[in-house]
Amino acid sequence: MCGIVGLFIKNPALESQLGALVAPMLAEMTERGPDSAGIAIYRDPHESGCKISVLAQNSSFDWNALEVAIKEFFSLKKIVVVHNQAVLFVDSEINKVQDWLYNNYSELSVISAGTSIEIFKGKGNPLDFIEKFDIKGMSGTHALGHTRMATESAITTEHSHPFSTGQDLCLVHNGSLSNHNRLRETLRRRGVHFKTDNDTEVAAGYLSWRLSEGDDLDQALNHAIDDLDGFYTFAIGTKDGFAVMRDPIGCKPAIMAETDDWAAMASEYRAIATLPGAENARIWEPEPTQIYSWKRS
Amino acid sequence: MTEINLDTSSVRSLNVKLQGAASGDNFNVSNTGGKHAVSVGLTTAINVGINGHVGYYCAGMNQQANITIKGNAGPGLAENMMSGKVHVTGNASQYAGATAHGGLLVIEGDASSRCGISMKGVSIVIGGNIGHMSAFMAQSGCLVVCGNAGDALGDSIYEARLYVRGKVASLGTDCIEKEMRAEHKEQLEELLKQSGMSHNVDEFRRYGSARKLYNFDIDQVDAY
């Protein structure tokens, strides 16, 4: 099953409440995905360098030692540790920092990279995740969330959504892909790294590869319609907003809503019903293969 | 009129109340918040007004009851309805009226994909457009679309009648356009009237089964 939510704030006065607004949406999707949850939140742009979200496989990971080590090579502005995850604010080139982490800290996974994006995810009940990571206290411009009911690969934090698809980009998915094993091998030969056997990670890797080949997001998604076989409602977070696309069969649900204050998407209306003014929002169901996107102008 | 607020009352207690009501009783349901299975399995001629949007499977298996939803409905609206009337003022999601045997389903806005899939005698009237694969394997009943129909309308259809006022993106296998005779215009006129919609019946086209899939074609034997 799985549940997806997305919220884009149009009225800047509400940015301080982004987490407080998106947490009940995510909580409402618990029944659709009780195995794990995750969120991508766009906030505090670090334009002088980059922000990198990392996940430690072991909860006893020594973040202080990482801080000391990283400072020997890079200009680390700040490190924010939340449980077994951290967001690094570094005034250095993004690829260099990522490569250094990859080569020196095999026990860490980079789960997002960019200037605004932060990703948090965790195995277990979404309601616990919301409390543990204090999602309600987060401010920002837009967020995507996911609750997972695993159907095709293991339940671990690394298998949880959102998946990074490039700088300030991420993907959440409701559905399942049937050609992900072969596509993963094809993409590996083209230099895309994968950490799990999860189907959505392949879709994320596919979009990263198309974008690195020069596609814009709309072109990459249109190519995905041809190359991905399976069921999907995708929500893709970008630096300035997010996009939504359903597969040609349109099996997996999605609903969208918009008011003067916000634009939202969710697997079901009941997640949107938690937002202020939802009852008078413009509401519609996205058409299969059409790309719907919001972004800051 | 009995008021039921779904902020304070569970969906199960609502359904128990509605299922136990006497013919002619009136109910008003508020704060639906997209909840699932609101007002299902009713068997008596009661009137239920639902104020707000509902989630999956609203009005499923309805018999005799008259249910009005002021808002949008999620997937599986009025699934397997037997009789009575279900009226939605907004839009409905996938497979509205699926497998329904009888009664009248009215959706003032758009219906999504697979509307009336395997319908078995229900009348469905859509004020707006319908999505792809609607009336797939439709066996009996009528589907009226005042707007446009999506791809593969009436694929593998048996004997249902499809009336479409706007464009049909494509017809499914064995579904063809048919002549609009006086009896069809009369039926359509009556359905539009019952649904509170006013369109000129001459603007509609009729589609139905070519009946070529009824019997096995020996020329296809090599395919198996």
Coordinates of C-alpha atoms in Angstrom, one line a residue:
Chain A
M1 CA 0.0 0.0 0.0
C2 CA 2.0 3.0 1.3
G3 CA 0.9 6.6 1.9
I4 CA 2.3 9.7 0.4
V5 CA 1.9 13.3 1.6
G6 CA 3.2 16.6 0.2
L7 CA 2.7 20.1 1.4
F8 CA 3.9 23.3 -0.3
I9 CA 3.4 26.6 1.6
K10 CA 2.2 29.5 -0.5
N11 CA 1.7 31.9 2.4
P12 CA 5.1 32.7 3.9
A13 CA 3.4 33.3 7.3
L14 CA 2.8 29.6 7.5
E15 CA 6.4 28.5 6.9
S16 CA 7.1 28.3 10.6
Q17 CA 4.2 25.8 10.9
L18 CA 5.3 23.5 8.1
G19 CA 6.1 20.6 10.4
A20 CA 3.0 21.2 12.5
L21 CA 0.9 21.0 9.4
V22 CA 2.6 18.1 7.7
A23 CA 2.9 15.8 10.8
P24 CA -0.9 15.2 11.1
M25 CA -1.0 14.5 7.4
L26 CA 1.7 11.8 7.8
A27 CA 0.0 10.5 10.9
E28 CA -3.2 10.1 9.0
M29 CA -1.4 7.8 6.5
T30 CA -0.2 5.4 9.3
E31 CA -2.7 2.7 8.3
R32 CA -1.5 2.8 4.7
G33 CA 2.1 2.3 5.8
P34 CA 2.8 1.2 9.4
D35 CA 6.3 -0.3 8.7
S36 CA 8.4 2.9 8.5
A37 CA 8.2 6.5 7.7
G38 CA 10.3 9.3 6.3
I39 CA 10.2 13.0 5.4
A40 CA 12.1 15.4 3.2
I41 CA 11.9 18.9 4.4
Y42 CA 13.2 22.0 2.6
R43 CA 14.5 24.7 4.9
D44 CA 17.4 26.9 5.9
P45 CA 19.1 27.1 2.5
H46 CA 22.9 26.9 3.0
E47 CA 23.8 28.8 -0.2
S48 CA 27.5 29.3 0.6
G49 CA 28.1 25.5 0.6
C50 CA 26.0 22.4 0.9
K51 CA 23.8 20.4 3.3
I52 CA 24.2 16.7 3.5
S53 CA 21.9 14.3 5.5
V54 CA 23.7 11.2 6.7
L55 CA 22.3 8.0 8.3
A56 CA 24.5 5.9 10.6
Q57 CA 23.8 2.1 10.6
N58 CA 24.8 1.9 14.2
S59 CA 23.1 4.0 16.9
S60 CA 26.4 4.2 18.8
F61 CA 28.1 6.0 15.9
D62 CA 30.6 8.6 17.2
W63 CA 29.4 11.9 15.7
N64 CA 32.0 13.9 17.7
A65 CA 34.8 11.9 16.0
L66 CA 33.2 12.5 12.6
E67 CA 33.1 16.3 13.4
V68 CA 36.8 16.3 14.3
A69 CA 37.8 14.3 11.2
I70 CA 35.7 16.2 8.7
K71 CA 37.1 19.5 9.9
E72 CA 40.6 18.4 8.9
F73 CA 39.5 18.4 5.3
F74 CA 36.5 20.7 4.9
S75 CA 35.0 23.8 6.4
L76 CA 32.2 22.4 8.5
K77 CA 29.8 25.1 9.6
K78 CA 27.4 23.1 11.7
I79 CA 26.4 19.5 12.4
V80 CA 22.9 18.8 13.7
V81 CA 22.6 15.3 15.1
V82 CA 19.1 13.7 15.6
H83 CA 19.3 10.1 16.9
N84 CA 21.2 8.0 14.3
Q85 CA 21.1 10.8 11.7
A86 CA 22.8 14.1 11.2
V87 CA 22.7 17.1 8.8
L88 CA 26.1 18.5 7.9
F89 CA 26.4 22.1 6.8
V90 CA 29.7 22.3 4.9
D91 CA 31.2 25.2 3.0
S92 CA 32.8 22.9 0.4
E93 CA 32.0 21.3 -2.9
I94 CA 29.2 18.8 -2.5
N95 CA 30.7 16.0 -4.6
K96 CA 34.0 16.2 -2.7
V97 CA 32.3 15.9 0.7
Q98 CA 30.2 13.0 -0.6
D99 CA 33.2 11.2 -2.0
W100 CA 35.1 11.7 1.2
L101 CA 32.3 10.3 3.3
Y102 CA 31.9 7.4 0.9
N103 CA 35.6 6.5 1.0
N104 CA 36.1 7.0 4.8
Y105 CA 32.8 6.1 6.5
S106 CA 31.3 3.0 5.0
E107 CA 29.0 2.8 8.1
L108 CA 27.4 6.1 7.0
S109 CA 24.9 6.5 4.1
V110 CA 24.3 9.9 2.5
I111 CA 20.6 10.1 2.2
S112 CA 20.3 13.6 0.8
A113 CA 22.5 16.3 -0.6
G114 CA 21.9 19.8 -1.7
T115 CA 21.5 23.3 -0.2
S116 CA 18.0 23.1 1.2
I117 CA 16.9 19.5 1.5
E118 CA 17.0 17.4 4.7
I119 CA 15.8 13.9 4.8
F120 CA 14.9 11.9 8.0
K121 CA 13.6 8.4 8.0
G122 CA 13.1 5.5 10.3
K123 CA 11.9 2.0 10.7
G124 CA 8.8 1.5 12.9
N125 CA 5.5 3.2 13.4
P126 CA 5.1 6.6 11.7
L127 CA 3.6 8.1 14.9
D128 CA 6.8 7.2 16.8
F129 CA 8.9 8.6 14.0
I130 CA 7.0 11.9 14.1
E131 CA 7.7 12.2 17.9
K132 CA 11.3 10.9 17.8
F133 CA 12.3 13.4 15.1
D134 CA 10.1 16.3 16.4
I135 CA 8.6 16.7 12.9
K136 CA 5.9 19.1 14.4
G137 CA 8.7 21.6 15.4
M138 CA 10.1 21.9 11.9
S139 CA 9.7 25.0 9.8
G140 CA 10.4 25.2 6.1
T141 CA 8.9 26.0 2.7
H142 CA 7.8 22.5 1.6
A143 CA 7.9 18.9 2.6
L144 CA 7.2 15.4 1.3
G145 CA 6.4 12.5 3.6
H146 CA 5.9 8.7 3.2
T147 CA 4.6 5.9 5.2
R148 CA 5.6 2.4 4.0
M149 CA 3.9 -0.9 3.8
A150 CA 6.7 -3.1 2.4
T151 CA 5.8 -5.5 -0.4
E152 CA 8.9 -6.2 -2.3
S153 CA 12.0 -5.7 0.0
A154 CA 13.0 -5.7 3.6
I155 CA 11.9 -3.3 6.3
T156 CA 14.9 -1.3 7.3
T157 CA 15.6 2.4 7.7
E158 CA 17.7 2.3 4.5
H159 CA 14.8 0.8 2.6
S160 CA 12.5 3.6 3.7
H161 CA 11.5 6.6 1.6
P162 CA 12.2 9.4 0.6
F163 CA 15.1 8.4 -1.7
S164 CA 17.6 11.1 -2.9
T165 CA 17.6 11.5 -6.7
G166 CA 20.2 14.2 -6.9
Q167 CA 21.0 17.6 -5.4
D168 CA 17.9 18.9 -3.6
L169 CA 15.8 16.2 -5.2
C170 CA 14.0 13.2 -3.7
L171 CA 11.4 10.7 -4.5
V172 CA 8.5 9.0 -2.6
H173 CA 6.5 6.2 -4.2
N174 CA 3.3 4.4 -3.7
G175 CA 3.2 1.2 -5.8
S176 CA 5.6 -1.4 -7.0
L177 CA 7.9 -1.7 -9.9
S178 CA 8.3 -5.0 -11.7
N179 CA 11.4 -4.4 -13.9
H180 CA 13.6 -3.0 -11.1
N181 CA 16.2 -5.8 -11.0
R182 CA 17.1 -5.6 -14.6
L183 CA 17.0 -1.8 -14.6
R184 CA 19.2 -1.7 -11.5
E185 CA 21.9 -3.7 -13.4
T186 CA 21.6 -1.4 -16.4
L187 CA 22.0 1.7 -14.2
R188 CA 24.9 0.2 -12.3
R189 CA 26.8 -0.2 -15.5
R190 CA 26.2 3.5 -16.1
G191 CA 27.8 4.4 -12.8
V192 CA 24.7 4.8 -10.5
H193 CA 25.3 3.5 -7.0
F194 CA 22.6 1.5 -5.1
K195 CA 22.5 0.7 -1.4
T196 CA 19.5 -1.6 -1.2
D197 CA 17.4 -4.1 -3.3
N198 CA 14.4 -1.7 -3.1
D199 CA 12.4 -0.9 -6.2
T200 CA 11.9 2.8 -5.4
E201 CA 15.6 3.3 -5.0
V202 CA 15.9 2.1 -8.7
A203 CA 13.3 4.7 -9.8
A204 CA 15.3 7.4 -7.8
G205 CA 18.5 6.2 -9.4
Y206 CA 16.8 6.2 -12.9
L207 CA 15.7 9.8 -12.4
S208 CA 19.2 10.8 -11.2
W209 CA 20.7 9.2 -14.2
R210 CA 18.3 10.9 -16.7
L211 CA 18.9 14.3 -15.0
S212 CA 22.7 13.8 -15.2
E213 CA 22.2 13.1 -18.9
G214 CA 20.7 16.6 -19.3
D215 CA 17.0 16.0 -18.9
D216 CA 15.0 18.5 -16.9
L217 CA 12.6 17.0 -14.4
D218 CA 9.6 16.8 -16.8
Q219 CA 11.7 15.1 -19.5
A220 CA 13.1 12.6 -16.9
L221 CA 9.6 11.8 -15.7
N222 CA 8.3 11.3 -19.3
H223 CA 11.2 8.9 -20.0
A224 CA 10.3 7.1 -16.8
I225 CA 6.8 6.4 -18.2
D226 CA 8.5 4.4 -21.0
D227 CA 11.2 2.7 -19.0
L228 CA 9.6 1.9 -15.6
D229 CA 7.2 -1.0 -15.6
G230 CA 4.8 -1.2 -12.7
F231 CA 2.4 0.8 -10.6
Y232 CA 3.3 4.1 -9.2
T233 CA 2.2 7.4 -7.8
F234 CA 5.4 9.4 -7.5
A235 CA 6.0 12.6 -5.6
I236 CA 9.3 14.3 -6.4
G237 CA 10.7 17.0 -4.1
T238 CA 12.7 19.8 -5.8
K239 CA 14.5 22.8 -4.3
D240 CA 11.6 25.1 -5.2
G241 CA 8.6 22.8 -4.9
F242 CA 7.4 19.4 -5.8
A243 CA 5.9 17.4 -8.7
V244 CA 3.4 14.5 -8.8
M245 CA 2.9 11.9 -11.5
R246 CA 0.8 8.7 -11.7
D247 CA 1.5 5.7 -14.0
P248 CA -0.6 5.2 -17.2
I249 CA -3.0 2.7 -15.6
G250 CA -3.6 5.0 -12.6
C251 CA -4.2 2.3 -10.1
K252 CA -2.6 3.9 -7.1
P253 CA -4.6 6.7 -5.6
A254 CA -3.7 10.4 -5.3
I255 CA -5.6 13.5 -4.5
M256 CA -4.5 17.1 -4.8
A257 CA -5.8 20.3 -3.2
E258 CA -5.0 23.9 -3.2
T259 CA -6.0 27.1 -1.3
D260 CA -4.5 30.6 -1.3
D261 CA -2.2 29.4 1.6
W262 CA -1.0 26.0 0.5
A263 CA -0.9 23.3 -2.1
A264 CA -1.0 19.7 -1.0
M265 CA -1.1 16.1 -2.3
A266 CA -1.8 12.9 -0.6
S267 CA -2.8 9.3 -1.2
E268 CA -6.2 10.0 0.3
Y269 CA -8.3 13.1 1.1
R270 CA -8.3 12.3 4.9
A271 CA -4.6 13.4 5.1
I272 CA -5.5 16.7 3.4
A273 CA -8.6 17.1 5.7
T274 CA -6.2 17.9 8.6
L275 CA -5.1 21.1 6.9
P276 CA -6.7 24.5 7.8
G277 CA -9.3 25.5 5.1
A278 CA -9.3 22.0 3.5
E279 CA -13.1 21.9 3.3
N280 CA -13.1 24.8 0.9
A281 CA -10.0 23.9 -1.0
R282 CA -10.0 23.2 -4.8
I283 CA -9.7 19.5 -4.9
W284 CA -9.0 17.2 -7.9
E285 CA -7.6 13.8 -8.8
P286 CA -4.4 13.9 -10.9
E287 CA -4.8 12.3 -14.4
P288 CA -2.5 9.4 -15.3
T289 CA 0.9 10.4 -16.8
Q290 CA 0.2 14.1 -16.3
I291 CA 2.9 15.9 -14.4
Y292 CA 1.6 18.3 -11.8
S293 CA 4.1 20.7 -10.2
W294 CA 4.3 23.6 -7.9
K295 CA 7.2 25.8 -7.4
R296 CA 8.2 29.2 -6.0
S297 CA 8.1 31.8 -8.8
Chain B
M1 CA -33.7 14.4 11.6
T2 CA -30.9 12.6 13.5
E3 CA -27.5 14.4 13.5
I4 CA -24.4 12.3 13.6
N5 CA -21.0 14.0 14.0
L6 CA -18.1 11.8 12.9
D7 CA -15.7 13.8 15.1
T8 CA -17.4 12.3 18.2
S9 CA -19.0 9.2 16.7
S10 CA -17.2 6.3 15.1
V11 CA -17.9 5.1 11.6
R12 CA -19.0 1.7 12.9
S13 CA -21.5 3.2 15.3
L14 CA -22.8 5.4 12.5
N15 CA -23.3 2.3 10.3
V16 CA -25.0 0.3 13.0
K17 CA -27.4 3.2 13.6
L18 CA -28.2 3.6 9.9
Q19 CA -28.5 -0.2 9.3
G20 CA -31.0 -0.4 12.2
A21 CA -33.1 2.6 11.1
A22 CA -36.8 2.4 10.1
S23 CA -38.0 3.2 6.6
G24 CA -38.5 7.0 6.2
D25 CA -36.0 8.0 8.9
N26 CA -33.7 11.0 8.2
F27 CA -30.0 11.4 9.1
N28 CA -27.5 14.1 8.7
V29 CA -23.8 13.2 8.9
S30 CA -21.1 15.8 9.5
N31 CA -17.3 16.0 9.8
T32 CA -16.6 13.1 7.5
G33 CA -13.0 14.1 6.9
G34 CA -12.4 11.6 4.1
K35 CA -13.2 8.6 6.4
H36 CA -13.7 5.1 4.8
A37 CA -16.9 3.0 4.5
V38 CA -19.3 5.8 5.5
S39 CA -23.0 4.7 5.3
V40 CA -22.5 1.2 3.9
G41 CA -24.8 -1.9 3.9
L42 CA -28.0 0.0 4.3
T43 CA -31.2 -2.0 3.6
T44 CA -34.1 0.3 4.3
A45 CA -35.6 3.4 2.5
I46 CA -34.0 6.0 4.7
N47 CA -32.6 9.4 3.8
V48 CA -28.9 10.1 4.6
G49 CA -27.3 13.5 4.0
I50 CA -23.5 13.4 4.2
N51 CA -21.9 16.8 4.5
G52 CA -18.2 16.7 3.5
H53 CA -15.8 14.6 1.6
V54 CA -15.7 10.8 2.1
G55 CA -12.9 8.2 1.5
Y56 CA -13.0 4.7 0.2
Y57 CA -16.2 2.6 -0.3
C58 CA -18.9 5.1 0.7
A59 CA -22.5 3.9 0.2
G60 CA -21.3 0.4 -0.6
M61 CA -23.9 -2.4 -1.1
N62 CA -26.7 0.2 -0.7
Q63 CA -30.3 -1.1 -0.9
Q64 CA -33.3 1.2 -1.0
A65 CA -31.6 4.1 0.9
N66 CA -31.4 7.6 -0.6
I67 CA -27.8 8.9 0.2
T68 CA -26.6 12.4 -0.8
I69 CA -23.0 13.3 -0.4
K70 CA -22.3 17.0 -0.4
G71 CA -18.6 16.8 -1.4
N72 CA -16.3 14.4 -3.2
A73 CA -16.1 10.7 -2.8
G74 CA -13.0 8.5 -2.8
P75 CA -12.5 5.1 -4.6
G76 CA -15.2 2.5 -4.7
L77 CA -18.3 4.7 -4.3
A78 CA -21.6 2.7 -4.2
E79 CA -19.8 -0.5 -5.0
N80 CA -22.3 -3.3 -5.6
M81 CA -25.3 -1.1 -5.0
M82 CA -28.5 -3.1 -5.3
S83 CA -31.2 -0.3 -5.3
G84 CA -31.9 3.1 -3.9
K85 CA -30.1 6.3 -4.9
V86 CA -26.6 7.7 -4.3
H87 CA -26.0 11.3 -5.3
V88 CA -22.6 13.1 -5.1
T89 CA -22.4 16.8 -5.7
G90 CA -18.7 16.8 -6.4
N91 CA -16.3 14.3 -8.0
A92 CA -15.8 10.6 -7.4
S93 CA -12.6 8.6 -7.6
Q94 CA -11.9 5.2 -9.2
Y95 CA -14.4 2.4 -9.9
A96 CA -17.6 4.3 -8.8
G97 CA -20.6 2.0 -9.1
A98 CA -18.5 -1.1 -9.8
T99 CA -20.5 -4.3 -10.0
A100 CA -23.7 -2.5 -9.0
H101 CA -27.0 -4.4 -9.7
G102 CA -29.5 -1.6 -9.5
G103 CA -30.5 1.8 -8.3
L104 CA -29.4 5.2 -9.5
L105 CA -25.9 6.6 -9.0
V106 CA -25.5 10.3 -9.8
I107 CA -22.2 12.1 -9.8
E108 CA -22.5 15.8 -10.6
G109 CA -18.8 16.3 -11.2
D110 CA -16.3 14.0 -12.8
A111 CA -15.8 10.3 -12.2
S112 CA -12.4 8.8 -12.4
S113 CA -11.1 5.6 -14.2
R114 CA -13.0 2.3 -14.2
C115 CA -16.4 3.9 -13.5
G116 CA -19.2 1.3 -13.7
I117 CA -16.8 -1.6 -14.2
S118 CA -18.7 -4.9 -14.4
M119 CA -22.0 -3.0 -13.8
K120 CA -24.9 -5.4 -13.6
G121 CA -28.1 -3.3 -13.9
V122 CA -27.4 0.0 -12.2
S123 CA -28.0 3.4 -13.8
I124 CA -25.1 5.8 -13.5
V125 CA -25.3 9.4 -14.6
I126 CA -22.1 11.5 -14.6
G127 CA -22.4 15.3 -15.0
G128 CA -18.8 15.7 -16.1
N129 CA -16.1 13.4 -17.5
I130 CA -15.2 9.8 -16.8
G131 CA -11.7 8.2 -16.9
H132 CA -10.2 5.3 -18.8
M133 CA -11.6 1.7 -18.8
S134 CA -15.0 2.8 -17.7
A135 CA -17.9 0.2 -18.1
F136 CA -15.3 -2.6 -18.6
M137 CA -17.2 -5.9 -18.9
A138 CA -20.4 -4.0 -18.2
Q139 CA -23.2 -6.5 -18.3
S140 CA -26.5 -4.6 -17.9
G141 CA -27.7 -1.1 -17.0
C142 CA -27.0 2.4 -18.3
L143 CA -24.0 4.7 -18.1
V144 CA -24.8 8.3 -19.0
V145 CA -21.8 10.7 -19.4
C146 CA -22.6 14.4 -20.0
G147 CA -19.0 15.2 -20.6
N148 CA -16.2 13.2 -22.2
A149 CA -15.1 9.6 -21.8
G150 CA -11.5 8.4 -21.4
D151 CA -9.7 5.6 -23.2
A152 CA -11.1 2.1 -23.8
L153 CA -14.7 2.9 -23.0
G154 CA -16.8 -0.3 -22.7
D155 CA -14.0 -2.8 -23.2
S156 CA -15.5 -6.3 -23.5
I157 CA -19.0 -5.0 -22.8
Y158 CA -22.0 -7.3 -22.7
E159 CA -25.4 -5.7 -22.8
A160 CA -25.1 -2.3 -20.9
R161 CA -26.1 0.9 -22.7
L162 CA -23.6 3.8 -22.7
Y163 CA -24.7 7.3 -23.6
V164 CA -22.0 9.9 -24.0
R165 CA -22.6 13.6 -24.8
G166 CA -19.0 14.6 -25.4
K167 CA -15.9 13.0 -26.9
V168 CA -14.9 9.4 -26.4
A169 CA -11.0 9.1 -26.3
S170 CA -11.2 5.6 -27.6
L171 CA -13.6 2.6 -27.5
G172 CA -12.5 -0.7 -26.0
T173 CA -12.6 -4.1 -27.7
D174 CA -16.0 -5.1 -29.0
C175 CA -17.6 -1.7 -28.1
I176 CA -19.2 0.2 -31.0
E177 CA -21.4 3.2 -31.6
K178 CA -25.0 2.2 -32.1
E179 CA -28.1 3.9 -33.4
M180 CA -30.0 6.2 -31.0
R181 CA -33.6 5.1 -31.5
A182 CA -36.7 6.6 -29.9
E183 CA -36.7 4.1 -27.0
H184 CA -33.1 5.1 -26.1
K185 CA -33.9 8.8 -26.2
E186 CA -36.9 8.2 -24.0
Q187 CA -34.8 6.2 -21.5
L188 CA -32.0 8.9 -21.5
E189 CA -34.5 11.7 -21.1
E190 CA -35.9 9.9 -18.0
L191 CA -32.5 9.3 -16.5
L192 CA -31.4 12.9 -17.0
K193 CA -34.7 14.0 -15.4
Q194 CA -34.2 11.7 -12.4
S195 CA -30.7 13.1 -12.0
G196 CA -31.6 16.7 -12.1
M197 CA -29.7 17.3 -15.3
S198 CA -30.9 19.2 -18.3
H199 CA -29.3 18.3 -21.6
N200 CA -30.8 17.8 -25.1
V201 CA -30.9 14.1 -25.7
D202 CA -30.0 14.7 -29.3
E203 CA -26.5 15.7 -28.2
F204 CA -25.8 12.2 -27.0
R205 CA -24.4 9.1 -28.8
R206 CA -25.1 5.6 -27.8
Y207 CA -22.4 2.8 -27.5
G208 CA -22.8 -0.8 -26.8
S209 CA -21.6 -4.3 -27.6
A210 CA -20.8 -5.6 -31.1
R211 CA -21.4 -9.0 -29.5
K212 CA -18.4 -10.5 -31.3
L213 CA -16.8 -11.8 -28.1
Y214 CA -19.9 -13.8 -27.1
N215 CA -18.7 -17.0 -28.7
F216 CA -15.3 -18.5 -29.2
D217 CA -14.0 -17.7 -32.7
I218 CA -12.4 -20.9 -34.2
D219 CA -10.1 -18.7 -36.2
Q220 CA -8.4 -17.8 -32.9
V221 CA -7.6 -21.3 -32.0
D222 CA -3.9 -20.9 -32.9
A223 CA -3.6 -18.3 -30.1
Y224 CA -4.0 -20.9 -27.4

